[in-house]
PDB file of C-alpha atoms in Angstrom:
ATOM      1  CA  MET S1428     -15.222 -16.617 -23.871  1.00 83.00           C
ATOM      2  CA  ILE S1429     -13.470 -13.742 -22.140  1.00 84.00           C
ATOM      3  CA  GLU S1430     -12.877 -14.110 -18.423  1.00 82.00           C
ATOM      4  CA  GLU S1431     -13.652 -11.005 -16.339  1.00 85.00           C
ATOM      5  CA  PHE S1432     -12.054 -10.074 -13.039  1.00 78.00           C
ATOM      6  CA  ASP S1433     -12.903  -7.588 -10.301  1.00 81.00           C
ATOM      7  CA  SER S1434      -9.320  -6.362 -10.112  1.00 80.00           C
ATOM      8  CA  VAL S1435      -6.043  -6.677 -11.944  1.00 82.00           C
ATOM      9  CA  TRP S1436      -4.691  -8.578  -8.940  1.00 80.00           C
ATOM     10  CA  ASP S1437      -7.425 -11.210  -9.322  1.00 68.00           C
ATOM     11  CA  ALA S1438      -6.354 -11.616 -12.934  1.00 76.00           C
ATOM     12  CA  ILE S1439      -2.603 -11.917 -12.439  1.00 76.00           C
ATOM     13  CA  GLU S1440      -2.149 -13.642  -9.088  1.00 80.00           C
ATOM     14  CA  ASP S1441      -2.219 -17.428  -8.735  1.00 86.00           C
ATOM     15  CA  THR S1442      -4.388 -17.591  -5.622  1.00 90.00           C
ATOM     16  CA  PRO S1443      -7.198 -15.530  -4.095  1.00 88.00           C
ATOM     17  CA  GLU S1444      -5.071 -15.133  -0.958  1.00 91.00           C
ATOM     18  CA  ARG S1445      -2.178 -13.620  -2.892  1.00 92.00           C
ATOM     19  CA  ALA S1446      -4.574 -11.334  -4.791  1.00 91.00           C
ATOM     20  CA  GLU S1447      -6.089 -10.007  -1.544  1.00 91.00           C
ATOM     21  CA  ASN S1448      -2.621  -9.414  -0.102  1.00 94.00           C
ATOM     22  CA  MET S1449      -1.635  -7.407  -3.172  1.00 93.00           C
ATOM     23  CA  LYS S1450      -4.863  -5.383  -3.043  1.00 92.00           C
ATOM     24  CA  VAL S1451      -4.204  -4.377   0.562  1.00 92.00           C
ATOM     25  CA  ARG S1452      -0.556  -3.523  -0.117  1.00 95.00           C
ATOM     26  CA  SER S1453      -1.411  -1.451  -3.183  1.00 94.00           C
ATOM     27  CA  LYS S1454      -4.056   0.522  -1.281  1.00 92.00           C
ATOM     28  CA  LEU S1455      -1.681   1.243   1.593  1.00 95.00           C
ATOM     29  CA  MET S1456       1.026   2.302  -0.848  1.00 96.00           C
ATOM     30  CA  ARG S1457      -1.387   4.679  -2.582  1.00 95.00           C
ATOM     31  CA  VAL S1458      -2.293   6.277   0.764  1.00 94.00           C
ATOM     32  CA  LEU S1459       1.358   6.768   1.703  1.00 96.00           C
ATOM     33  CA  THR S1460       2.262   8.139  -1.730  1.00 96.00           C
ATOM     34  CA  ALA S1461      -0.718  10.506  -1.690  1.00 95.00           C
ATOM     35  CA  HIS S1462       0.336  11.781   1.730  1.00 95.00           C
ATOM     36  CA  ILE S1463       3.823  12.534   0.400  1.00 96.00           C
ATOM     37  CA  GLU S1464       2.412  14.317  -2.657  1.00 96.00           C
ATOM     38  CA  ASN S1465      -0.287  16.236  -0.777  1.00 95.00           C
ATOM     39  CA  ASN S1466       2.299  17.546   1.667  1.00 95.00           C
ATOM     40  CA  THR S1467       4.865  18.262  -1.077  1.00 96.00           C
ATOM     41  CA  MET S1468       7.556  16.327   0.770  1.00 96.00           C
ATOM     42  CA  THR S1469      10.926  15.527  -0.686  1.00 97.00           C
ATOM     43  CA  GLN S1470      11.943  11.887  -0.519  1.00 97.00           C
ATOM     44  CA  ALA S1471      14.366  12.750   2.302  1.00 97.00           C
ATOM     45  CA  GLN S1472      11.600  14.484   4.278  1.00 97.00           C
ATOM     46  CA  ALA S1473       9.224  11.575   3.677  1.00 97.00           C
ATOM     47  CA  ALA S1474      11.875   9.075   4.803  1.00 96.00           C
ATOM     48  CA  LYS S1475      12.283  10.898   8.105  1.00 94.00           C
ATOM     49  CA  PHE S1476       8.516  11.291   8.508  1.00 94.00           C
ATOM     50  CA  PHE S1477       7.832   7.579   7.905  1.00 94.00           C
ATOM     51  CA  GLY S1478      10.901   6.303   9.742  1.00 92.00           C
ATOM     52  CA  VAL S1479      12.553   4.630   6.745  1.00 95.00           C
ATOM     53  CA  THR S1480      15.436   5.303   4.381  1.00 96.00           C
ATOM     54  CA  GLN S1481      15.216   7.503   1.296  1.00 97.00           C
ATOM     55  CA  PRO S1482      15.697   4.478  -1.018  1.00 97.00           C
ATOM     56  CA  ARG S1483      12.589   2.909   0.592  1.00 96.00           C
ATOM     57  CA  ILE S1484      10.610   6.047  -0.263  1.00 97.00           C
ATOM     58  CA  SER S1485      11.964   5.847  -3.803  1.00 98.00           C
ATOM     59  CA  ASP S1486      10.694   2.256  -4.001  1.00 98.00           C
ATOM     60  CA  LEU S1487       7.328   3.396  -2.642  1.00 97.00           C
ATOM     61  CA  VAL S1488       6.778   6.224  -5.111  1.00 96.00           C
ATOM     62  CA  ARG S1489       7.922   4.014  -7.979  1.00 97.00           C
ATOM     63  CA  GLY S1490       5.301   1.449  -6.996  1.00 96.00           C
ATOM     64  CA  LYS S1491       7.694  -1.411  -6.243  1.00 97.00           C
ATOM     65  CA  ILE S1492       5.048  -3.401  -4.421  1.00 96.00           C
ATOM     66  CA  SER S1493       7.146  -6.568  -4.211  1.00 94.00           C
ATOM     67  CA  VAL S1494       9.569  -4.984  -1.734  1.00 96.00           C
ATOM     68  CA  PHE S1495       6.876  -4.048   0.811  1.00 97.00           C
ATOM     69  CA  SER S1496       4.946  -6.229   3.225  1.00 96.00           C
ATOM     70  CA  ILE S1497       1.648  -5.228   4.791  1.00 96.00           C
ATOM     71  CA  ASP S1498       3.469  -5.036   8.133  1.00 96.00           C
ATOM     72  CA  MET S1499       6.066  -2.623   6.760  1.00 96.00           C
ATOM     73  CA  LEU S1500       3.409  -0.361   5.265  1.00 97.00           C
ATOM     74  CA  VAL S1501       1.355  -0.317   8.476  1.00 95.00           C
ATOM     75  CA  ASN S1502       4.527   0.446  10.450  1.00 95.00           C
ATOM     76  CA  MET S1503       5.246   3.377   8.137  1.00 95.00           C
ATOM     77  CA  LEU S1504       1.741   4.725   8.741  1.00 93.00           C
ATOM     78  CA  ALA S1505       2.123   4.306  12.510  1.00 93.00           C
ATOM     79  CA  SER S1506       5.543   6.020  12.506  1.00 90.00           C
ATOM     80  CA  ALA S1507       3.881   9.032  10.955  1.00 88.00           C
ATOM     81  CA  GLU S1508       1.008   8.829  13.457  1.00 88.00           C
ATOM     82  CA  LEU S1509      -1.418   8.104  10.624  1.00 89.00           C
ATOM     83  CA  ARG S1510      -4.160   5.740  11.721  1.00 88.00           C
ATOM     84  CA  ILE S1511      -6.337   3.289   9.828  1.00 86.00           C
ATOM     85  CA  SER S1512      -9.841   4.175  10.930  1.00 84.00           C
ATOM     86  CA  ASN S1513     -12.139   2.019   8.799  1.00 83.00           C
ATOM     87  CA  ILE S1514     -11.805  -1.440   7.356  1.00 83.00           C
ATOM     88  CA  GLU S1515     -14.580  -2.880   5.234  1.00 82.00           C
ATOM     89  CA  ILE S1516     -14.841  -6.550   4.258  1.00 83.00           C
ATOM     90  CA  ASN S1517     -17.574  -7.536   1.785  1.00 81.00           C
ATOM     91  CA  GLY S1518     -19.506  -4.414   2.702  1.00 80.00           C
ATOM     92  CA  ILE S1519     -19.214  -5.051   6.452  1.00 83.00           C
ATOM     93  CA  ALA S1520     -17.460  -2.297   8.364  1.00 79.00           C
ATOM     94  CA  VAL S1521     -15.072  -3.609  10.997  1.00 74.00           C
ATOM     95  CA  VAL S1522     -14.635  -1.245  13.924  1.00 67.00           C
TER      96      VAL S1522
END
């Protein structure tokens, strides 16, 4: 029997809590990376924009999820005046 998972994080993480944490971090990282790419920023420009160092941006674009906390990623968004506008949990929008 083959076990199926909703996400790769569900498959590789030991607990549901850890899997959810990784899902949130990966989504936030994708948003930040997309913003950098869409605005054709250099890593130095992105570092200034997000209020971090250039090596942190390098870690971000390389997908080094283990070096970022949810707090750090939210702080980066806030530094750039980017706001989270919608959160949905099990199909329920939280406003």
